[in-house]
PDB file of C-alpha atoms in Angstrom:
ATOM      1  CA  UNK Z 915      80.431 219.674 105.236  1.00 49.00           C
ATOM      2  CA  UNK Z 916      78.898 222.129 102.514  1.00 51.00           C
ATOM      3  CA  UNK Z 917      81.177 222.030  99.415  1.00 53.00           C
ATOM      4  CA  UNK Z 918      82.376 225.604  98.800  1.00 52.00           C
ATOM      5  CA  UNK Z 919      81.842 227.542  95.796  1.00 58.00           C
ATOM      6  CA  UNK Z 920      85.731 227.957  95.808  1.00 61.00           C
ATOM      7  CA  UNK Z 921      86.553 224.096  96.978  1.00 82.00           C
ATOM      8  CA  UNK Z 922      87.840 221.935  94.216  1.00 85.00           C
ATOM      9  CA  UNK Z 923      88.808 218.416  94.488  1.00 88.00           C
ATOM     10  CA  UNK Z 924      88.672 215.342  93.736  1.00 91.00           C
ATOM     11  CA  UNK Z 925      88.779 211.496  94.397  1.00 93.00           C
ATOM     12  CA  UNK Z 926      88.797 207.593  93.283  1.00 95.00           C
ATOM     13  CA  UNK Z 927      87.009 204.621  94.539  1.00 96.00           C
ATOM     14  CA  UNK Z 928      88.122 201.453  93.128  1.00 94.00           C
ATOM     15  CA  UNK Z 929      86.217 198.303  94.404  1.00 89.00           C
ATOM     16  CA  UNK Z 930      89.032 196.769  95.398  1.00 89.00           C
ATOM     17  CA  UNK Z 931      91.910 196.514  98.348  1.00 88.00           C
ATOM     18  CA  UNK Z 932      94.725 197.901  97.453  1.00 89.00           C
ATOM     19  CA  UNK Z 933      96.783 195.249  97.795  1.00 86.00           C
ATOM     20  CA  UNK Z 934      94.778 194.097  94.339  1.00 85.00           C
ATOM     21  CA  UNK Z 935      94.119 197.700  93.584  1.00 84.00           C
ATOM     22  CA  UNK Z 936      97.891 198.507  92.881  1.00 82.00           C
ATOM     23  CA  UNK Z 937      98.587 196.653  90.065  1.00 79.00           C
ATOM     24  CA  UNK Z 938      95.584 198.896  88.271  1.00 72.00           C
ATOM     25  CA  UNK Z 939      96.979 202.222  89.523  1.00 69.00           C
ATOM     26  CA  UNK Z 940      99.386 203.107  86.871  1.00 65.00           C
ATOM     27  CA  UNK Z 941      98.333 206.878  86.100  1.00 62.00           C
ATOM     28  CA  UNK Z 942     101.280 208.710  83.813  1.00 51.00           C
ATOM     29  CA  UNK Z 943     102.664 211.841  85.357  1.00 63.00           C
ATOM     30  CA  UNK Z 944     100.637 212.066  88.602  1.00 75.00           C
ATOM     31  CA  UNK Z 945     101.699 210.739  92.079  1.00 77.00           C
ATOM     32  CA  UNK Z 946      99.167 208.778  93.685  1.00 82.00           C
ATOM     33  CA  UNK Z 947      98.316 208.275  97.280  1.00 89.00           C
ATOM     34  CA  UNK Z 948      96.620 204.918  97.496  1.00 91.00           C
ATOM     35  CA  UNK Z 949      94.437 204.094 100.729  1.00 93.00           C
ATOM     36  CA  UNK Z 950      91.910 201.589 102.568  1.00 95.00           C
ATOM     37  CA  UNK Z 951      88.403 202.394 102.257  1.00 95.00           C
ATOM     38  CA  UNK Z 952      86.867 199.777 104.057  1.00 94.00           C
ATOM     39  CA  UNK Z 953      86.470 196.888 100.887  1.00 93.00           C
ATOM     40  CA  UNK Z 954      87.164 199.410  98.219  1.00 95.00           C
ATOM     41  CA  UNK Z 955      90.505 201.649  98.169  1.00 95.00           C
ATOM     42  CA  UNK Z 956      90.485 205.788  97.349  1.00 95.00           C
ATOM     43  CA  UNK Z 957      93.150 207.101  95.144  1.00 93.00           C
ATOM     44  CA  UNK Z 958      94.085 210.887  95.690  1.00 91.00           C
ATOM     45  CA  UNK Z 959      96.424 212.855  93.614  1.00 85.00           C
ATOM     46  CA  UNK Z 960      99.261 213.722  95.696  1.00 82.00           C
ATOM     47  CA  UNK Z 961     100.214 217.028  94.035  1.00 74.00           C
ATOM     48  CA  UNK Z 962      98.484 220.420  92.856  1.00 68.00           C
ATOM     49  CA  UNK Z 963      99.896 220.867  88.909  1.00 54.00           C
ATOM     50  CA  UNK Z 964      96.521 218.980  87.462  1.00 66.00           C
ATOM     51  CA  UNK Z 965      93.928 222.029  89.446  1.00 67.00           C
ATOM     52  CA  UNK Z 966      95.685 224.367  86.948  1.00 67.00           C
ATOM     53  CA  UNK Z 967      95.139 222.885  83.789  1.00 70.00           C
ATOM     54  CA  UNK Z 968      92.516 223.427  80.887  1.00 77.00           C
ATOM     55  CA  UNK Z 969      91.064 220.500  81.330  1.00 86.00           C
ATOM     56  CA  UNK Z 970      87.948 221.035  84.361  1.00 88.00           C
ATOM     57  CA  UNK Z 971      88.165 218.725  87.172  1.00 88.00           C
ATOM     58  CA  UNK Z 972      85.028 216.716  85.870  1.00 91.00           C
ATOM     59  CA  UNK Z 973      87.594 215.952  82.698  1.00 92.00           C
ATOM     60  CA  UNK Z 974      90.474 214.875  84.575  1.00 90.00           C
ATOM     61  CA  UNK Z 975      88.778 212.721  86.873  1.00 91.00           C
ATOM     62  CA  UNK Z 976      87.133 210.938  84.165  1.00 92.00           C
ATOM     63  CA  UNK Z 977      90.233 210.570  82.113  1.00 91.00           C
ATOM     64  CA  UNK Z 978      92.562 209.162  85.646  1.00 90.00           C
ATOM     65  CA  UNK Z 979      88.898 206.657  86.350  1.00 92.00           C
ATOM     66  CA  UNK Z 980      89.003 205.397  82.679  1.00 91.00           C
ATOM     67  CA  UNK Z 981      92.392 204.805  82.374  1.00 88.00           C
ATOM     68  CA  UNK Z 982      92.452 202.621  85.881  1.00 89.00           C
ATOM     69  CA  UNK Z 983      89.398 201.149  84.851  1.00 90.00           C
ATOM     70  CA  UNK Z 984      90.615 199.969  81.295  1.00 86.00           C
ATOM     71  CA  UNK Z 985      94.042 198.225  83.750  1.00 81.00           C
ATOM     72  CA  UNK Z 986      91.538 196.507  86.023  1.00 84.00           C
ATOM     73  CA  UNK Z 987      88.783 194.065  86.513  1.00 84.00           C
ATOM     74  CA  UNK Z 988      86.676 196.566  88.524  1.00 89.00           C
ATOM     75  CA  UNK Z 989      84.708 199.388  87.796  1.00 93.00           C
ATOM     76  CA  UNK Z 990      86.212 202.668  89.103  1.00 95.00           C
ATOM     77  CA  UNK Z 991      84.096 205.494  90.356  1.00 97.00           C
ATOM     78  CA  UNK Z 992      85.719 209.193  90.383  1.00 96.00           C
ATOM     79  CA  UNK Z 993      83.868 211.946  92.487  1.00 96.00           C
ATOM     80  CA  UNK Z 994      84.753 215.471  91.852  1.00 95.00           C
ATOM     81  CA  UNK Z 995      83.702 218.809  92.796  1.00 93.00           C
ATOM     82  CA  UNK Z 996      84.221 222.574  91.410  1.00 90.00           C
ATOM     83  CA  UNK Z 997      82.512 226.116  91.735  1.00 85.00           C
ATOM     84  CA  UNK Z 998      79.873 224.605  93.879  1.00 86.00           C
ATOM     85  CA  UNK Z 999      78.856 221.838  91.070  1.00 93.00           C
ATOM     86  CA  UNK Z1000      79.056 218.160  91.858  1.00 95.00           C
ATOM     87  CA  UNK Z1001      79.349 214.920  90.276  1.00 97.00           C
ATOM     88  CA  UNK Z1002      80.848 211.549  89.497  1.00 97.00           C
ATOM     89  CA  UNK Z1003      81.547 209.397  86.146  1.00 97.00           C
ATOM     90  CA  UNK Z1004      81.667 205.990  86.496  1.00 97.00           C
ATOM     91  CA  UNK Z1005      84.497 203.552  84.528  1.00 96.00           C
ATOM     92  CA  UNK Z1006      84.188 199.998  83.629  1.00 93.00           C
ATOM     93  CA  UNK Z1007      86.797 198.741  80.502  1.00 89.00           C
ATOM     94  CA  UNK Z1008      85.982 199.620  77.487  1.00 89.00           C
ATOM     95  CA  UNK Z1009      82.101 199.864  78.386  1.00 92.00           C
ATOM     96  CA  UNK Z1010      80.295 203.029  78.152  1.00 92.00           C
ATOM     97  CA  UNK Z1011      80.801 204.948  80.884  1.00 95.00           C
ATOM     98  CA  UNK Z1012      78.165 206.855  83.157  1.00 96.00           C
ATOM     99  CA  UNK Z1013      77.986 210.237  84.738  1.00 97.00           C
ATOM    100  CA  UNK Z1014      75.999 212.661  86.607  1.00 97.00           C
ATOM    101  CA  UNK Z1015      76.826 216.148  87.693  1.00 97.00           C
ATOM    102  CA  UNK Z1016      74.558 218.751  89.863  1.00 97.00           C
ATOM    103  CA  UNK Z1017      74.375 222.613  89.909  1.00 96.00           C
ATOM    104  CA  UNK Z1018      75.167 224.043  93.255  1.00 93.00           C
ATOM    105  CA  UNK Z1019      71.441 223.756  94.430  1.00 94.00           C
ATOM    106  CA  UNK Z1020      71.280 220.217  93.906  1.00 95.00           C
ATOM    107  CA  UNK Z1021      69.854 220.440  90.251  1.00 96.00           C
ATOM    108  CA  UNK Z1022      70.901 217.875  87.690  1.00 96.00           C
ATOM    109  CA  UNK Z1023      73.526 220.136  85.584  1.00 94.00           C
ATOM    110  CA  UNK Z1024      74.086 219.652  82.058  1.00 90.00           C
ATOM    111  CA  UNK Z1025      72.042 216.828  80.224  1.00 91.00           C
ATOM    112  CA  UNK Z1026      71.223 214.737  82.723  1.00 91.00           C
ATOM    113  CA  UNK Z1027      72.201 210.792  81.479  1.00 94.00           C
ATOM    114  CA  UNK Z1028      68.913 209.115  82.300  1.00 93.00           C
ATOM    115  CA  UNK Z1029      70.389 205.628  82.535  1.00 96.00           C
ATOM    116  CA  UNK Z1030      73.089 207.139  84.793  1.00 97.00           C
ATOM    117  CA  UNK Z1031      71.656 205.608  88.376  1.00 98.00           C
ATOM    118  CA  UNK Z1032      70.509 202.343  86.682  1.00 97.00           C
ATOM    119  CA  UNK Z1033      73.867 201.543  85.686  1.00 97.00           C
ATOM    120  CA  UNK Z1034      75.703 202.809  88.708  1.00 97.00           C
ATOM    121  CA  UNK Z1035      73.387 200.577  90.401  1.00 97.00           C
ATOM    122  CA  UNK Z1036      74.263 197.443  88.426  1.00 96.00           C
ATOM    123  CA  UNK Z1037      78.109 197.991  88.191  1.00 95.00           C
ATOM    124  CA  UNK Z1038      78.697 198.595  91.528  1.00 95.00           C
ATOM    125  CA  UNK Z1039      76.636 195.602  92.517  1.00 93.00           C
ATOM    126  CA  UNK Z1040      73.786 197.711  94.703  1.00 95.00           C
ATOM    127  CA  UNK Z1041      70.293 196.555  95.094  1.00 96.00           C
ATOM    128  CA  UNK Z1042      68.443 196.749  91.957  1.00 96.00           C
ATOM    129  CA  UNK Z1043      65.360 198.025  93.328  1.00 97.00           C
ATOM    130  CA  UNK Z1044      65.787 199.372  96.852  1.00 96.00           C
ATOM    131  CA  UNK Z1045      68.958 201.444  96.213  1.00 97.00           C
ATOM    132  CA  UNK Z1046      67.971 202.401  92.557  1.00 97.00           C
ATOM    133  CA  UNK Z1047      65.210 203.946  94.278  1.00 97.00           C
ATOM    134  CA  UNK Z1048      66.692 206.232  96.528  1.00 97.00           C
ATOM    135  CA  UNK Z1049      69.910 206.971  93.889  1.00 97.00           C
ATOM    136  CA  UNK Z1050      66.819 208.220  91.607  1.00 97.00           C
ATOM    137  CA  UNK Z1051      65.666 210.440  94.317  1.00 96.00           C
ATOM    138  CA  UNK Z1052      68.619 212.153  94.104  1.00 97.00           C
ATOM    139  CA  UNK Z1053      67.910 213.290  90.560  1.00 96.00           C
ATOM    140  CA  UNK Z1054      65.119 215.004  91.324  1.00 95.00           C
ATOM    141  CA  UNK Z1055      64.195 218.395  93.323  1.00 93.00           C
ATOM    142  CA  UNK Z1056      65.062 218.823  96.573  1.00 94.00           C
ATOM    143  CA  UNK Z1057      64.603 222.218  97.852  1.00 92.00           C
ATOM    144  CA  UNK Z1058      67.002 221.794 100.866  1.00 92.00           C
ATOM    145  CA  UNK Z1059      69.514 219.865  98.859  1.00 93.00           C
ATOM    146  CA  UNK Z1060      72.326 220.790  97.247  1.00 92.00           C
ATOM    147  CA  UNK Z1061      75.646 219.633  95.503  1.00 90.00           C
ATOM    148  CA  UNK Z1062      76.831 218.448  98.260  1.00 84.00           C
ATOM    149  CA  UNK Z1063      74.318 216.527  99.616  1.00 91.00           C
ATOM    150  CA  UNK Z1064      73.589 214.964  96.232  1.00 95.00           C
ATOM    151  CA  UNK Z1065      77.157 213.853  96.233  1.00 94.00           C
ATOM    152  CA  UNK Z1066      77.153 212.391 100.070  1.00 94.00           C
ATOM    153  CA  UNK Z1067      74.339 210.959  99.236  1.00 96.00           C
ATOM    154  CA  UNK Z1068      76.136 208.185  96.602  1.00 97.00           C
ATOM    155  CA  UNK Z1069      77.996 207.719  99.004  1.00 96.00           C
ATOM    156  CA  UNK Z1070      75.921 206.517 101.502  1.00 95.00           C
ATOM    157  CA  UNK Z1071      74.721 204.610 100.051  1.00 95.00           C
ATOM    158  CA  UNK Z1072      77.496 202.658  97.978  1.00 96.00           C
ATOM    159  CA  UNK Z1073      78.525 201.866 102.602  1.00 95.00           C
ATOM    160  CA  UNK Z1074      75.688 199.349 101.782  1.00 94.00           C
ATOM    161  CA  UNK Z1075      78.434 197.988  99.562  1.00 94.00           C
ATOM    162  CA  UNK Z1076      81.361 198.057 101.791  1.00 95.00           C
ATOM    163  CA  UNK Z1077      82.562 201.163 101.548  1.00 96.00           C
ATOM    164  CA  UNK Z1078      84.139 203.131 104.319  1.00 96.00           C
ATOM    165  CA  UNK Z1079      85.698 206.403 103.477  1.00 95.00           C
ATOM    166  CA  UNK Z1080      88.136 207.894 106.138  1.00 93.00           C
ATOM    167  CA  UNK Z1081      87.548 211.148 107.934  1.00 92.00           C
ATOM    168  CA  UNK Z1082      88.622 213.946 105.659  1.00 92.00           C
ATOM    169  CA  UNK Z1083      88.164 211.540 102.686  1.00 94.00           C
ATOM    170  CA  UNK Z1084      84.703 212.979 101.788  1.00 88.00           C
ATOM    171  CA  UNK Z1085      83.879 215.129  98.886  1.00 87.00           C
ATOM    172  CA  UNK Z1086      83.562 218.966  99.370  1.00 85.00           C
ATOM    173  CA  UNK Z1087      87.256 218.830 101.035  1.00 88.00           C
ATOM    174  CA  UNK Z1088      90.025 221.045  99.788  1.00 87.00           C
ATOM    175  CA  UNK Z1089      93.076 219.148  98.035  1.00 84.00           C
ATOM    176  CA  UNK Z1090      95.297 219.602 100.939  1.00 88.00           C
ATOM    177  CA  UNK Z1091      92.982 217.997 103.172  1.00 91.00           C
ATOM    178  CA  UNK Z1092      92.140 214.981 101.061  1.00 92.00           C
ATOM    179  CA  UNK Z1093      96.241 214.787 100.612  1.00 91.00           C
ATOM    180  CA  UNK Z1094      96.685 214.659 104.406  1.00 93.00           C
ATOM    181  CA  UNK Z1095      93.792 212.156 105.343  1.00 94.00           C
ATOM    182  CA  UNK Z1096      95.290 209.826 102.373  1.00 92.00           C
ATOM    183  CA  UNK Z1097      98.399 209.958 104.133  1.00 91.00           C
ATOM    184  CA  UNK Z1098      96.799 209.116 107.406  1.00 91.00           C
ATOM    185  CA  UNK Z1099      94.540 206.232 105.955  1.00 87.00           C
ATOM    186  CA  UNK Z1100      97.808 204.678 103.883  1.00 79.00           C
ATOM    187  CA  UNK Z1101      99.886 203.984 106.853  1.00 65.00           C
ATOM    188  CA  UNK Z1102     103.649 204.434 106.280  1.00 50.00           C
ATOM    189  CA  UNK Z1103     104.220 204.520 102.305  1.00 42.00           C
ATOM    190  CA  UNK Z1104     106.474 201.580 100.474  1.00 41.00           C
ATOM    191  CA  UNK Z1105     107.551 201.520  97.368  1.00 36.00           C
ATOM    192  CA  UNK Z1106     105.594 199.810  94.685  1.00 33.00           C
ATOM    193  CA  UNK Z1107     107.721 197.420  92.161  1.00 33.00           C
ATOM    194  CA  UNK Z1108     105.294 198.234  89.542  1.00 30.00           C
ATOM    195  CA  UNK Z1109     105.774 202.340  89.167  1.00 31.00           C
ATOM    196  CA  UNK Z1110     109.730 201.000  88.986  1.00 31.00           C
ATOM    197  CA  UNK Z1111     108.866 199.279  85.507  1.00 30.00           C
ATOM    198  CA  UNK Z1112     106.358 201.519  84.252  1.00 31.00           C
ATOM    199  CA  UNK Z1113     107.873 204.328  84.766  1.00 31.00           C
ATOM    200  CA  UNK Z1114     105.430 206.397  86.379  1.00 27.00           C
ATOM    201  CA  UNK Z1115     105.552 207.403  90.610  1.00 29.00           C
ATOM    202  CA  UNK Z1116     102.808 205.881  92.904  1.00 34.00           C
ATOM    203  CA  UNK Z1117     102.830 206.193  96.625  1.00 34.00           C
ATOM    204  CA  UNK Z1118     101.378 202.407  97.375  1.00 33.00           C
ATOM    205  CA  UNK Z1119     101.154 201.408 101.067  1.00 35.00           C
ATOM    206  CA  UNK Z1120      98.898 198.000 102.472  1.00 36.00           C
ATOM    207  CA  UNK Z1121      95.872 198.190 103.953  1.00 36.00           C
ATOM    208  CA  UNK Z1122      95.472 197.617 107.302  1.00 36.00           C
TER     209      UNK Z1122
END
Protein backbone atom coordinates (compact mmCIF):
# COMPACT_ATOMS: atom_id res chain seq x y z
CA UNK A 1 0.00 0.00 0.00
CA UNK A 2 0.96 3.82 -0.50
CA UNK A 3 1.82 5.29 2.95
CA UNK A 4 -0.56 8.22 3.54
CA UNK A 5 0.40 11.65 4.13
CA UNK A 6 -1.79 11.32 7.36
CA UNK A 7 -0.57 7.50 8.28
CA UNK A 8 1.82 7.34 11.15
CA UNK A 9 3.31 4.31 12.56
CA UNK A 10 5.71 2.44 13.43
CA UNK A 11 7.58 -0.94 13.99
CA UNK A 12 10.64 -3.25 15.33
CA UNK A 13 12.54 -6.02 13.81
CA UNK A 14 14.80 -7.76 16.08
CA UNK A 15 16.86 -10.66 14.48
CA UNK A 16 15.78 -12.91 16.72
CA UNK A 17 12.68 -15.41 17.82
CA UNK A 18 11.00 -14.25 20.37
CA UNK A 19 11.38 -16.84 22.50
CA UNK A 20 15.22 -15.26 22.68
CA UNK A 21 13.83 -11.91 21.75
CA UNK A 22 11.91 -11.48 25.14
CA UNK A 23 14.44 -11.27 27.46
CA UNK A 24 15.68 -7.95 25.30
CA UNK A 25 12.19 -6.40 25.21
CA UNK A 26 12.11 -4.47 28.36
CA UNK A 27 10.82 -0.93 27.06
CA UNK A 28 9.68 1.41 30.30
CA UNK A 29 6.13 2.63 30.10
CA UNK A 30 4.98 1.13 26.77
CA UNK A 31 3.10 -2.22 26.28
CA UNK A 32 4.54 -4.30 23.75
CA UNK A 33 3.03 -6.77 21.40
CA UNK A 34 5.77 -9.20 20.53
CA UNK A 35 5.34 -11.48 17.29
CA UNK A 36 6.97 -14.13 14.76
CA UNK A 37 8.41 -12.74 11.75
CA UNK A 38 9.64 -15.61 10.11
CA UNK A 39 13.56 -15.80 11.88
CA UNK A 40 13.34 -12.33 13.24
CA UNK A 41 10.36 -11.13 15.66
CA UNK A 42 8.37 -7.44 15.19
CA UNK A 43 7.63 -5.50 18.26
CA UNK A 44 4.53 -3.09 18.02
CA UNK A 45 3.46 -0.67 20.61
CA UNK A 46 0.24 -1.76 21.86
CA UNK A 47 -1.20 1.65 22.80
CA UNK A 48 -1.68 5.27 21.19
CA UNK A 49 -0.19 7.82 24.20
CA UNK A 50 3.52 7.82 22.40
CA UNK A 51 1.72 9.36 18.61
CA UNK A 52 0.99 12.42 20.83
CA UNK A 53 4.12 13.32 22.18
CA UNK A 54 6.89 15.97 21.23
CA UNK A 55 9.11 13.68 20.37
CA UNK A 56 8.44 12.73 16.15
CA UNK A 57 7.99 9.18 15.46
CA UNK A 58 11.57 8.96 13.81
CA UNK A 59 12.74 9.91 17.68
CA UNK A 60 10.80 7.45 19.46
CA UNK A 61 11.52 4.65 17.35
CA UNK A 62 15.10 5.23 17.60
CA UNK A 63 15.07 5.71 21.31
CA UNK A 64 12.57 2.06 21.89
CA UNK A 65 15.47 0.30 18.93
CA UNK A 66 18.46 1.59 21.04
CA UNK A 67 17.34 0.77 24.20
CA UNK A 68 16.45 -3.09 23.01
CA UNK A 69 19.50 -3.08 21.20
CA UNK A 70 21.82 -1.99 24.19
CA UNK A 71 19.66 -5.41 26.29
CA UNK A 72 20.53 -7.73 23.41
CA UNK A 73 23.07 -9.45 21.32
CA UNK A 74 21.34 -8.43 18.05
CA UNK A 75 21.05 -5.49 16.14
CA UNK A 76 17.51 -4.02 16.13
CA UNK A 77 16.06 -2.28 13.15
CA UNK A 78 12.99 0.28 13.77
CA UNK A 79 10.92 1.39 10.62
CA UNK A 80 8.74 4.35 10.96
CA UNK A 81 6.65 6.50 8.93
CA UNK A 82 4.97 10.16 9.27
CA UNK A 83 3.46 12.96 6.94
CA UNK A 84 4.35 10.91 3.96
CA UNK A 85 8.28 10.69 5.01
CA UNK A 86 9.92 7.34 5.55
CA UNK A 87 12.73 5.79 7.22
CA UNK A 88 14.52 3.43 9.56
CA UNK A 89 17.56 3.74 12.20
CA UNK A 90 19.36 0.89 12.83
CA UNK A 91 20.66 -0.23 16.68
CA UNK A 92 23.53 -2.35 17.57
CA UNK A 93 24.95 -1.81 21.56
CA UNK A 94 26.69 0.86 22.13
CA UNK A 95 27.91 1.13 18.33
CA UNK A 96 27.02 4.01 16.26
CA UNK A 97 23.91 3.70 14.99
CA UNK A 98 22.64 4.20 11.26
CA UNK A 99 19.69 5.84 9.66
CA UNK A 100 18.04 6.88 6.58
CA UNK A 101 14.83 8.74 6.05
CA UNK A 102 13.03 9.77 2.55
CA UNK A 103 10.74 12.74 1.58
CA UNK A 104 7.40 11.64 0.36
CA UNK A 105 8.69 11.30 -3.32
CA UNK A 106 11.24 8.94 -2.49
CA UNK A 107 14.08 11.60 -2.00
CA UNK A 108 16.72 11.05 0.64
CA UNK A 109 15.36 13.66 3.43
CA UNK A 110 17.57 15.37 5.70
CA UNK A 111 21.43 14.68 5.41
CA UNK A 112 21.55 11.66 3.94
CA UNK A 113 24.24 9.24 6.18
CA UNK A 114 26.37 7.98 3.32
CA UNK A 115 27.61 4.92 5.17
CA UNK A 116 23.96 4.24 6.09
CA UNK A 117 23.37 1.08 3.46
CA UNK A 118 26.97 -0.19 3.96
CA UNK A 119 26.41 -0.74 7.46
CA UNK A 120 22.86 -1.94 7.32
CA UNK A 121 24.31 -4.32 4.99
CA UNK A 122 27.01 -5.65 7.32
CA UNK A 123 24.92 -5.72 10.61
CA UNK A 124 22.18 -7.42 9.38
CA UNK A 125 24.41 -9.99 7.76
CA UNK A 126 23.17 -9.25 3.85
CA UNK A 127 25.36 -9.81 0.92
CA UNK A 128 28.11 -7.41 0.80
CA UNK A 129 28.00 -6.77 -2.75
CA UNK A 130 24.78 -7.99 -4.35
CA UNK A 131 22.35 -6.53 -1.75
CA UNK A 132 24.53 -3.37 -1.04
CA UNK A 133 23.89 -2.79 -4.54
CA UNK A 134 20.37 -2.67 -4.81
CA UNK A 135 19.97 -1.00 -0.95
CA UNK A 136 22.16 1.88 -2.75
CA UNK A 137 19.70 2.10 -5.49
CA UNK A 138 17.33 3.06 -3.21
CA UNK A 139 19.19 6.24 -2.35
CA UNK A 140 19.06 7.54 -5.45
CA UNK A 141 16.21 9.06 -7.89
CA UNK A 142 13.50 7.24 -8.79
CA UNK A 143 10.87 9.13 -10.49
CA UNK A 144 8.07 6.54 -9.80
CA UNK A 145 9.25 5.89 -6.30
CA UNK A 146 8.30 7.14 -3.32
CA UNK A 147 8.44 6.78 0.59
CA UNK A 148 6.86 3.97 0.52
CA UNK A 149 8.43 2.07 -1.88
CA UNK A 150 11.84 3.08 -0.56
CA UNK A 151 10.75 1.64 2.71
CA UNK A 152 9.26 -1.86 1.16
CA UNK A 153 12.04 -1.98 -0.55
CA UNK A 154 14.47 -2.77 2.81
CA UNK A 155 12.34 -4.92 3.34
CA UNK A 156 12.54 -7.05 0.62
CA UNK A 157 15.20 -7.42 0.68
CA UNK A 158 16.30 -8.09 4.44
CA UNK A 159 13.39 -11.73 3.26
CA UNK A 160 16.84 -12.69 1.75
CA UNK A 161 17.69 -12.81 5.43
CA UNK A 162 14.81 -14.62 6.85
CA UNK A 163 12.48 -12.28 7.36
CA UNK A 164 8.78 -12.75 6.97
CA UNK A 165 6.55 -9.97 8.04
CA UNK A 166 2.78 -10.87 8.54
CA UNK A 167 -0.02 -9.39 6.52
CA UNK A 168 -0.83 -6.01 7.96
CA UNK A 169 2.70 -5.94 9.48
CA UNK A 170 4.10 -3.71 6.66
CA UNK A 171 5.01 -0.13 6.91
CA UNK A 172 2.53 2.57 5.63
CA UNK A 173 -0.25 0.83 8.01
CA UNK A 174 -2.19 2.85 10.52
CA UNK A 175 -1.45 1.97 14.35
CA UNK A 176 -4.63 0.16 14.76
CA UNK A 177 -3.90 -2.08 12.04
CA UNK A 178 -0.34 -2.95 12.95
CA UNK A 179 -1.97 -3.49 16.71
CA UNK A 180 -4.47 -6.01 15.29
CA UNK A 181 -2.10 -8.04 12.88
CA UNK A 182 0.42 -8.24 16.06
CA UNK A 183 -2.29 -9.74 17.84
CA UNK A 184 -3.03 -12.14 15.08
CA UNK A 185 0.74 -13.09 14.44
CA UNK A 186 1.36 -13.54 18.54
CA UNK A 187 -1.09 -16.25 19.03
CA UNK A 188 -2.87 -16.17 22.42
CA UNK A 189 -0.73 -13.74 24.80
CA UNK A 190 1.08 -15.23 28.20
CA UNK A 191 2.51 -13.53 30.62
CA UNK A 192 6.19 -12.86 30.58
CA UNK A 193 8.16 -13.49 34.10
CA UNK A 194 10.49 -10.84 33.11
CA UNK A 195 8.00 -7.53 32.87
CA UNK A 196 6.97 -9.10 36.60
CA UNK A 197 10.60 -8.13 37.89
CA UNK A 198 11.26 -5.22 35.89
CA UNK A 199 8.49 -3.63 36.36
CA UNK A 200 7.44 -2.64 33.08
CA UNK A 201 4.13 -4.50 30.95
CA UNK A 202 4.99 -6.64 27.82
CA UNK A 203 2.47 -8.71 25.99
CA UNK A 204 5.02 -11.84 25.17
CA UNK A 205 3.44 -14.86 23.41
CA UNK A 206 5.75 -17.97 21.50
CA UNK A 207 6.21 -18.24 18.17
CA UNK A 208 4.68 -20.69 16.34
Amino acid sequence: MSISQTTTGGLLLCRAEPLAARPAAHIPRERLLLAPAGEWSVLVPEAKPWLGGAESVAEVLAGWGAALALGSNWPVLSLWWEDGRAGFVLSSGFRRSAAYEWDAAGRPHGEPDPDAMRVLAARLGLDPVLDLEELELLTRPDAAADGDSRLLGVIALLARAELALSAGLTPGEPADRLREAARISSGPPRPCPYAASSGLALRCSQAR
